[in-house]
Amino acid sequence: MQEDPNNPNEGEEAVPEPEGATETIDTDYQVGQDNIQPKIGPFGLDIHNPVFVVSGLIVVAFVLLTIIFQDAAGPAFEELRGFLTSRFDWFFLIGGNVFVILCLALIVTPLGNVRLGGKEATPDHSYFGWFSMLFAAGMGIGLMFYGVAEPIAHYGTSMGGTTVEDGVRTDWAPLGAAEGNEVEARRLGMAATIFHWGLHPWAIYAIVALALALFSFNKGLPLTIRSMFYPIFGDKVWGWPGHIIDILAVFATLFGLSTSLGLGATQAIAGLNFVFGLPDSINAQVILIILITAFALISVLRGLEGGVKVLSEINMGLAAILLFFVIVVGPTLAIATGFFSNLLAYGQEVIPLSNPFGRDDDNFRQGWTSFYWAWWISWSPFVGMFIARVSRGRTVREFITCVLLIPSVVSVLWMTAFGGTAITLINEAGMSQIADAALELKLFEMLNGLPLATITSIVGVVLVIVFFVTSSDSGSLVIDTITAGGKVNAPVSQRVFWCTFEGLVAIALLIGGGLGALQAAAVSTGLPFTVVLLLGCYAIVRGLMREPR
């Protein structure tokens, strides 16, 4: 149902009742019973008091302090990120492995027969609309930013071999590297890239999405993170244990999202500078974030069907055209054969790359993998809740298989086409400027080596911006649901508030430390939420075992 912006009390439809047999949880808690409904001017609010107030105040304080103390903020963020990824890398890697193993187990066991929404529920969206929304929300900006940059980085460091100073490896190559061996370096580099964009991140998203969908659509609990912990805490989950979980989810979502928005802004400005010569500066990035946040607000006012869904489908179409173009005009045969050889390399290396102990590639494991896992985990409440909201009516097996495998295969194809083409241009056309360019410029330098570079670069900038808008819109939808006590029909003015603050946090982090600050924010919120998700795995299994199947 489309929202009416003139009526702030009208929003999306409430979570529908289960259809057919389910094992609902018997609790006296009513959705929104702890909410307050203040009125500010013409805008009415419907907010969960502790969660909204505590989250809102801390976020406002964070934005102000980061901007006031921006000179000290940058080094502090860098130090925080280094500490967390070096001390807790093993924990992030173990967590990621647990999520993958549980997902694979759910596909092959009878628990996969459970249908989300009840035994008689039917899917709310077509496959195309479903895939478009989950993919655009999950990794759109990341694939644009790292699609060229990451394969080149791993290929280059692998070719360089290992270096040791004072008994410690100082290179950034994965595993044992492949010094001077072009074929092996390419194989290892693509395997390492796909490792970061394949099964592990999508398993993280799938776990959160499944937990939310199960406990909301089947068990009749509010669509909020705390609901998945009912099997552990019982009715205490409606008190402060649940408040803390939801507040953590808000922070993880906000800072994970702001990381992506910051990356998107830096890349979009770099692209505009590359194509049109517009200034590439912090001020330009801030202006772009303000403009795109304004577009996201328009999308918010149009609602899920009229905003995010339409933009996601447009972006999927544009991304598919750009991907097809690169495959056709790039090294087509190398991309076609590389797709399968990269999949094979990923299969061969996924276990060594997943191993949390007994490795000496500290820079790669801590600087790349730990950061990625923390980033994906910090995104998981956002992406997970969004996927849950659009996945009602699917069986657990269908849900896990599609969420886990299809985006992973698309990611492999994307990385093979963009990363593989870049490596080929460097090796065979001597385009070393691709490797030498800044992270945010590598995509455009690669496109510059192909025909119609100006047009494809503009398409690239448009893709980044629209991914930015859909991420901001769907992120504000998720945060609003959490801070409204699980209500999905809260007044639209609350989503406007969160959408605005997502942009402000991204601006504050860019001013207060740039990319390092963005990454530190994602890592620091991802760590406590990893504990939350591991406990959630136990709750999912208990919840599914009681469902009719």
XYZ file of C-alpha atoms in Angstrom:
549
model
C 0.000 0.000 0.000
C 1.399 3.419 -0.910
C 1.723 5.903 1.873
C -0.110 9.179 1.818
C 2.398 11.903 2.695
C -0.463 14.162 3.689
C -1.501 11.735 6.370
C 1.388 11.004 8.714
C -0.578 8.366 10.557
C -0.911 6.233 7.490
C 1.963 3.939 6.579
C 2.718 0.499 5.231
C 0.351 -2.349 5.917
C 0.781 -4.115 9.244
C 2.410 -7.563 9.365
C -0.291 -9.970 8.121
C -1.638 -12.785 10.266
C -0.215 -16.282 9.614
C -2.038 -18.235 6.915
C -2.545 -21.912 7.699
C -1.017 -23.890 10.541
C 1.752 -22.245 12.609
C 3.041 -22.547 16.166
C 2.403 -19.031 17.421
C 3.976 -17.896 20.687
C 1.506 -17.229 23.468
C 2.450 -13.900 25.039
C 0.453 -11.049 26.493
C 2.668 -8.483 24.731
C 0.899 -6.404 22.124
C 2.822 -4.712 19.306
C 3.322 -1.070 20.210
C 1.996 -1.357 23.769
C 5.038 0.485 25.173
C 4.945 3.145 22.477
C 4.223 6.800 23.054
C 2.478 9.050 20.501
C 3.794 12.605 20.937
C 2.881 15.310 18.437
C 5.497 17.774 17.162
C 3.820 20.526 15.174
C 1.833 18.911 12.370
C 3.712 15.603 12.725
C 2.464 12.753 14.873
C 4.926 10.145 16.165
C 4.484 6.542 17.331
C 7.767 5.536 18.958
C 9.055 2.923 21.371
C 10.166 5.172 24.199
C 13.448 3.662 25.491
C 14.731 2.433 22.123
C 13.924 5.557 20.083
C 14.986 8.085 22.720
C 18.258 6.393 23.706
C 19.226 5.639 20.083
C 18.274 9.106 18.868
C 20.129 10.963 21.630
C 23.320 8.934 21.215
C 23.285 9.369 17.431
C 22.759 13.135 17.727
C 25.589 13.327 20.302
C 27.866 11.269 18.047
C 27.278 13.547 15.058
C 27.924 16.720 17.099
C 31.052 15.405 18.884
C 32.586 14.024 15.679
C 32.136 17.338 13.878
C 33.346 19.432 16.867
C 36.442 17.263 17.478
C 37.122 16.278 13.861
C 40.911 16.625 14.180
C 41.062 14.082 16.994
C 38.323 11.856 15.592
C 40.273 10.565 12.582
C 43.251 9.066 14.463
C 40.931 7.715 17.165
C 38.787 5.911 14.583
C 41.882 4.452 12.874
C 43.227 3.156 16.187
C 39.876 1.659 17.128
C 39.571 -0.192 13.846
C 43.103 -1.603 14.110
C 42.542 -2.781 17.676
C 39.248 -4.544 16.962
C 40.308 -6.279 13.738
C 43.647 -7.446 15.165
C 42.311 -8.699 18.510
C 39.010 -10.183 17.386
C 39.770 -11.449 13.870
C 39.397 -15.055 15.020
C 35.970 -14.274 16.486
C 34.676 -12.675 13.285
C 35.940 -15.623 11.198
C 34.405 -18.244 13.500
C 31.105 -16.356 13.502
C 31.029 -16.241 9.697
C 31.690 -19.979 9.476
C 28.886 -20.778 11.929
C 26.372 -18.824 9.854
C 27.322 -20.621 6.627
C 27.178 -24.074 8.227
C 23.743 -23.406 9.753
C 22.352 -22.165 6.418
C 23.594 -25.223 4.536
C 22.163 -27.480 7.244
C 18.740 -25.830 6.971
C 18.677 -26.444 3.200
C 19.199 -30.206 3.510
C 17.204 -30.961 6.671
C 13.382 -31.241 7.059
C 13.426 -27.841 8.800
C 13.709 -26.412 5.286
C 10.068 -27.408 4.641
C 8.717 -24.743 7.014
C 6.923 -21.963 5.108
C 7.382 -18.362 6.277
C 3.953 -16.927 7.032
C 2.195 -20.249 7.600
C 1.623 -23.443 5.591
C -0.913 -21.759 3.293
C 1.003 -18.491 2.742
C 1.820 -17.406 -0.834
C 4.767 -15.150 -1.885
C 4.091 -11.408 -1.803
C 6.462 -10.596 -4.693
C 7.545 -12.134 -8.001
C 11.016 -13.646 -8.257
C 12.298 -10.678 -10.304
C 11.004 -8.078 -7.856
C 12.258 -10.133 -4.915
C 15.779 -10.595 -6.301
C 15.990 -6.933 -7.331
C 15.141 -5.642 -3.877
C 17.370 -7.968 -1.883
C 20.330 -7.492 -4.200
C 20.061 -3.706 -4.409
C 19.781 -3.434 -0.650
C 22.477 -5.996 0.097
C 25.576 -5.135 -1.887
C 24.912 -2.670 -4.662
C 27.263 0.105 -3.575
C 29.899 -2.380 -2.411
C 30.054 -4.170 -5.765
C 30.419 -0.875 -7.584
C 33.190 0.279 -5.220
C 35.189 -2.953 -4.895
C 34.292 -4.762 -8.158
C 37.497 -3.593 -9.816
C 39.547 -2.484 -6.823
C 39.595 -5.704 -4.816
C 40.592 -8.275 -7.494
C 43.423 -5.939 -8.559
C 44.592 -5.513 -4.971
C 44.729 -9.250 -4.222
C 46.290 -10.011 -7.618
C 48.992 -7.390 -7.130
C 49.889 -8.382 -3.589
C 49.934 -12.074 -4.534
C 52.302 -11.357 -7.431
C 54.554 -9.468 -5.034
C 54.979 -12.513 -2.785
C 55.542 -12.445 0.954
C 57.770 -10.071 2.890
C 58.855 -10.538 6.499
C 60.229 -7.979 8.938
C 61.206 -8.933 12.490
C 59.541 -12.312 12.049
C 56.180 -10.839 11.005
C 54.704 -10.775 7.497
C 54.214 -7.225 6.296
C 52.639 -7.927 2.892
C 48.886 -7.919 2.231
C 48.695 -11.077 0.107
C 46.182 -13.827 0.973
C 47.442 -17.181 2.290
C 50.950 -17.967 0.972
C 50.786 -15.520 -2.037
C 52.074 -16.521 -5.529
C 55.254 -14.589 -6.135
C 55.907 -13.902 -9.810
C 53.319 -16.468 -10.968
C 50.744 -14.535 -12.987
C 48.285 -17.408 -13.426
C 48.397 -18.491 -9.802
C 48.233 -14.891 -8.529
C 45.134 -14.289 -10.614
C 43.547 -17.514 -9.366
C 44.306 -16.725 -5.722
C 43.263 -13.088 -6.069
C 39.860 -13.959 -7.537
C 39.299 -16.721 -4.954
C 40.031 -14.267 -2.139
C 37.704 -11.669 -3.661
C 34.825 -14.092 -4.121
C 35.365 -15.329 -0.556
C 34.461 -11.844 0.668
C 31.363 -11.524 -1.579
C 30.032 -15.084 -1.729
C 28.464 -17.478 0.741
C 29.666 -15.915 3.993
C 28.086 -12.446 3.694
C 24.843 -13.791 2.318
C 24.691 -16.391 5.098
C 24.922 -13.536 7.612
C 22.028 -11.746 5.918
C 20.018 -14.962 5.589
C 20.306 -15.775 9.296
C 18.976 -12.386 10.389
C 16.253 -12.348 7.746
C 15.122 -15.875 8.580
C 14.975 -15.154 12.308
C 12.921 -11.999 11.795
C 10.544 -13.595 9.302
C 10.042 -16.718 11.423
C 9.320 -14.956 14.705
C 7.162 -12.281 13.095
C 5.232 -14.036 10.298
C 4.887 -17.451 11.982
C 5.157 -16.800 15.722
C 3.128 -13.573 15.769
C 5.793 -11.431 17.487
C 6.757 -7.847 16.536
C 9.044 -7.428 13.503
C 12.048 -6.363 15.548
C 15.411 -7.895 16.427
C 14.494 -8.690 20.035
C 11.729 -11.064 18.949
C 14.254 -13.701 17.852
C 15.414 -13.980 21.458
C 12.029 -14.937 22.893
C 13.036 -18.641 23.113
C 15.993 -17.540 25.306
C 14.622 -14.709 27.462
C 10.871 -15.384 27.414
C 8.736 -12.370 28.386
C 11.859 -10.598 29.717
C 12.660 -9.817 26.086
C 10.051 -7.021 26.279
C 12.137 -5.322 29.009
C 15.682 -3.933 29.055
C 17.400 -7.066 27.643
C 15.284 -6.512 24.535
C 15.773 -2.739 24.606
C 19.567 -3.204 24.557
C 19.362 -5.679 21.662
C 17.237 -3.309 19.607
C 19.463 -0.314 20.404
C 22.509 -2.335 19.277
C 20.628 -3.182 16.097
C 19.913 0.507 15.462
C 23.565 1.450 15.900
C 24.790 -1.435 13.747
C 22.340 -0.529 11.005
C 23.037 3.186 11.105
C 26.828 2.940 11.099
C 26.974 0.034 8.650
C 24.725 1.957 6.318
C 26.687 5.181 6.755
C 29.868 3.314 5.778
C 28.312 2.330 2.483
C 26.841 5.771 1.928
C 30.249 7.335 2.527
C 31.884 4.934 0.060
C 29.153 5.663 -2.469
C 29.625 9.417 -2.105
C 33.404 9.254 -2.570
C 33.028 7.066 -5.655
C 30.233 9.128 -7.205
C 32.255 12.342 -6.782
C 35.345 10.627 -8.187
C 33.276 9.531 -11.182
C 31.861 13.015 -11.733
C 35.390 14.395 -11.514
C 36.618 11.778 -14.001
C 33.853 12.440 -16.535
C 33.019 16.133 -16.113
C 35.977 17.502 -14.166
C 33.863 18.523 -11.191
C 35.844 19.204 -7.991
C 36.716 16.116 -5.931
C 36.764 17.322 -2.333
C 35.185 16.705 1.049
C 32.880 19.681 0.464
C 31.704 18.197 -2.821
C 31.082 14.834 -1.124
C 29.069 16.539 1.618
C 26.955 18.404 -0.941
C 26.348 15.164 -2.836
C 25.269 13.352 0.345
C 22.807 16.173 1.086
C 21.364 16.028 -2.450
C 21.065 12.250 -2.488
C 19.542 12.203 0.992
C 16.913 14.592 -0.400
C 16.174 12.102 -3.201
C 15.992 9.328 -0.607
C 13.432 11.381 1.327
C 11.264 11.571 -1.795
C 11.566 7.794 -2.127
C 10.625 7.421 1.561
C 7.459 9.447 0.985
C 6.488 7.215 -1.946
C 6.565 4.090 0.234
C 8.017 0.614 -0.351
C 6.143 -0.193 -3.564
C 6.478 3.235 -5.170
C 9.996 4.035 -3.929
C 12.513 1.286 -3.136
C 10.959 -1.394 -5.336
C 10.759 0.764 -8.463
C 14.283 2.166 -8.000
C 15.681 -1.310 -7.271
C 14.228 -2.719 -10.474
C 15.557 0.250 -12.496
C 18.999 -0.225 -10.969
C 19.010 -3.971 -11.584
C 18.242 -3.273 -15.239
C 21.036 -0.683 -15.523
C 23.518 -2.938 -13.702
C 22.638 -5.844 -15.997
C 23.180 -3.661 -19.089
C 26.582 -2.470 -17.797
C 27.603 -6.031 -16.898
C 26.537 -7.327 -20.332
C 28.426 -4.484 -22.029
C 31.664 -5.250 -20.172
C 31.327 -8.954 -20.999
C 30.710 -8.273 -24.726
C 33.348 -5.583 -25.380
C 35.835 -6.859 -22.785
C 37.843 -10.102 -22.935
C 34.698 -12.187 -23.485
C 36.350 -15.606 -23.690
C 38.524 -14.916 -20.642
C 35.453 -13.795 -18.672
C 33.436 -16.858 -19.745
C 36.158 -19.339 -18.830
C 37.199 -17.256 -15.840
C 33.717 -17.525 -14.327
C 34.051 -21.279 -13.976
C 37.739 -21.306 -13.059
C 37.111 -18.608 -10.420
C 34.255 -20.658 -8.966
C 36.603 -23.653 -8.833
C 39.331 -21.558 -7.209
C 36.830 -20.308 -4.637
C 35.782 -23.896 -3.887
C 39.422 -24.904 -3.441
C 40.396 -21.968 -1.231
C 37.246 -21.269 0.801
C 38.273 -23.541 3.683
C 41.879 -22.228 3.973
C 40.575 -18.659 3.741
C 37.927 -19.396 6.407
C 40.451 -20.867 8.827
C 40.779 -18.519 11.834
C 43.948 -20.086 13.331
C 47.510 -21.011 12.366
C 47.918 -18.448 9.537
C 50.563 -15.788 9.043
C 48.737 -13.550 6.515
C 47.734 -11.129 9.282
C 47.256 -8.059 7.088
C 44.928 -9.861 4.709
C 42.981 -11.683 7.422
C 42.621 -8.688 9.720
C 42.599 -5.804 7.250
C 40.329 -7.398 4.650
C 38.370 -10.376 5.996
C 37.728 -9.141 9.543
C 36.632 -5.760 8.243
C 34.317 -7.324 5.682
C 32.721 -9.697 8.188
C 32.179 -6.830 10.645
C 30.743 -4.691 7.836
C 28.362 -7.413 6.671
C 27.305 -8.108 10.263
C 26.705 -4.417 10.926
C 24.550 -4.353 7.784
C 22.682 -7.523 8.741
C 19.838 -5.955 10.789
C 19.159 -3.607 7.875
C 19.459 -6.068 5.019
C 18.017 -8.931 7.080
C 14.882 -7.067 8.087
C 14.407 -5.760 4.587
C 14.771 -9.254 3.092
C 12.391 -10.608 5.748
C 9.732 -8.036 4.856
C 9.772 -8.996 1.173
C 10.158 -12.775 1.618
C 6.889 -13.820 3.232
C 5.388 -16.916 1.617
C 8.685 -18.684 0.764
C 9.714 -21.985 2.342
C 12.859 -21.917 4.465
C 14.652 -24.090 1.884
C 13.643 -21.832 -1.016
C 14.446 -18.743 1.008
C 17.921 -19.879 2.110
C 18.810 -21.319 -1.301
C 17.855 -18.160 -3.165
C 19.281 -15.688 -0.641
C 22.507 -17.689 -0.321
C 23.281 -19.008 -3.775
C 21.805 -16.696 -6.423
C 23.376 -13.420 -5.206
C 26.657 -15.289 -4.648
C 26.684 -16.492 -8.273
C 25.870 -12.974 -9.498
C 28.699 -11.611 -7.358
C 31.116 -14.144 -8.892
C 30.028 -13.080 -12.390
C 30.345 -9.375 -11.513
C 33.805 -9.748 -9.969
C 34.964 -11.947 -12.848
C 33.763 -9.479 -15.479
C 34.949 -6.234 -13.850
C 37.982 -7.486 -11.927
C 39.043 -9.941 -14.624
C 38.771 -7.285 -17.340
C 40.848 -4.873 -15.269
C 43.606 -7.445 -14.703
C 43.618 -8.289 -18.438
C 43.871 -4.589 -19.383
C 46.784 -4.141 -16.972
C 48.666 -7.219 -18.205
C 47.897 -7.125 -21.932
C 47.231 -3.443 -22.706
C 49.729 -2.003 -20.235
C 47.084 0.107 -18.464
C 48.978 0.408 -15.202
C 46.940 3.525 -14.339
C 44.113 1.198 -13.301
C 46.281 -0.344 -10.598
C 47.783 3.019 -9.637
C 44.452 4.869 -9.307
C 42.759 5.594 -5.993
C 40.241 2.990 -4.810
C 37.213 5.029 -5.825
C 38.625 5.720 -9.316
C 39.611 2.201 -10.376
C 36.169 1.405 -11.834
C 36.271 4.457 -14.100
C 39.885 3.832 -15.164
C 38.871 0.285 -16.164
C 35.858 1.550 -18.133
C 38.201 4.033 -19.815
C 39.993 1.078 -21.380
C 36.779 -0.017 -23.128
C 34.674 1.652 -25.866
C 32.065 4.326 -25.000
C 33.909 5.136 -21.768
C 32.104 8.435 -21.148
C 28.661 6.846 -21.434
C 29.507 3.808 -19.294
C 31.163 6.026 -16.671
C 27.991 8.110 -16.446
C 25.968 4.905 -16.092
C 28.363 3.879 -13.310
C 27.819 7.165 -11.456
C 24.033 6.839 -11.842
C 24.167 3.281 -10.477
C 26.139 4.366 -7.417
C 23.732 7.236 -6.748
C 20.576 5.128 -7.136
C 22.048 2.357 -4.964
C 22.736 5.145 -2.466
C 19.103 6.271 -2.563
C 17.639 2.747 -2.207
C 20.006 1.893 0.642
C 19.145 5.082 2.511
C 15.407 4.604 1.996
C 15.287 0.924 2.962
C 17.680 1.563 5.867
C 15.418 4.234 7.301
C 12.482 1.843 6.898
C 14.294 -0.767 8.984
C 15.515 1.585 11.720
C 12.061 3.083 11.991
C 10.476 -0.343 12.433
C 12.938 -1.196 15.226
C 12.483 2.121 17.022
C 8.686 1.877 16.694
C 8.596 -1.347 18.730
C 8.063 -3.537 15.653
C 5.257 -1.495 14.132
C 5.468 -1.395 10.355
C 2.713 1.208 9.968
C 4.303 3.976 12.027
C 3.983 7.596 10.810
C 6.177 8.386 7.830
C 7.700 11.413 9.591
C 9.823 9.021 11.698
C 11.402 7.541 8.588
C 12.154 11.063 7.417
C 14.001 11.634 10.712
C 16.152 8.504 10.359
C 16.794 9.052 6.647
C 18.073 12.544 7.471
C 20.339 11.268 10.230
C 21.817 8.529 8.050
C 23.066 11.282 5.778
C 24.313 13.350 8.731
C 26.238 10.407 10.224
C 27.864 9.715 6.845
C 28.854 13.408 6.613
C 30.194 13.422 10.185
C 32.293 10.313 9.551
C 33.691 11.675 6.281
C 34.642 14.976 7.916
C 35.977 13.251 11.020
C 38.320 10.747 9.414
C 37.230 9.695 5.933
C 37.349 6.052 4.875
C 39.144 4.939 8.059
C 36.401 6.443 10.220
C 33.693 4.802 8.118
C 35.349 1.414 8.442
C 35.964 1.847 12.183
C 32.291 2.610 12.726
C 31.248 -0.543 10.907
C 33.720 -2.745 12.773
C 32.928 -1.369 16.236
C 29.201 -1.941 15.853
C 29.674 -5.299 14.136
C 31.556 -6.847 17.059
C 28.780 -6.842 19.702
C 26.223 -7.732 17.088
C 28.183 -10.877 16.198
C 27.410 -12.132 19.717
C 23.746 -11.285 19.167
C 23.646 -13.248 15.895
C 25.362 -16.323 17.344
C 22.704 -16.482 20.067
C 20.102 -15.944 17.356
C 21.256 -19.127 15.559
C 20.222 -21.168 18.584
C 16.849 -19.408 18.720
C 16.200 -20.075 15.014
C 16.704 -23.815 15.362
C 14.452 -23.957 18.424
C 11.789 -21.909 16.685
C 11.841 -23.988 13.482
C 11.671 -27.302 15.351
C 8.284 -26.312 16.762
C 6.797 -25.297 13.405
C 4.531 -27.640 11.395
C 6.245 -28.829 8.202
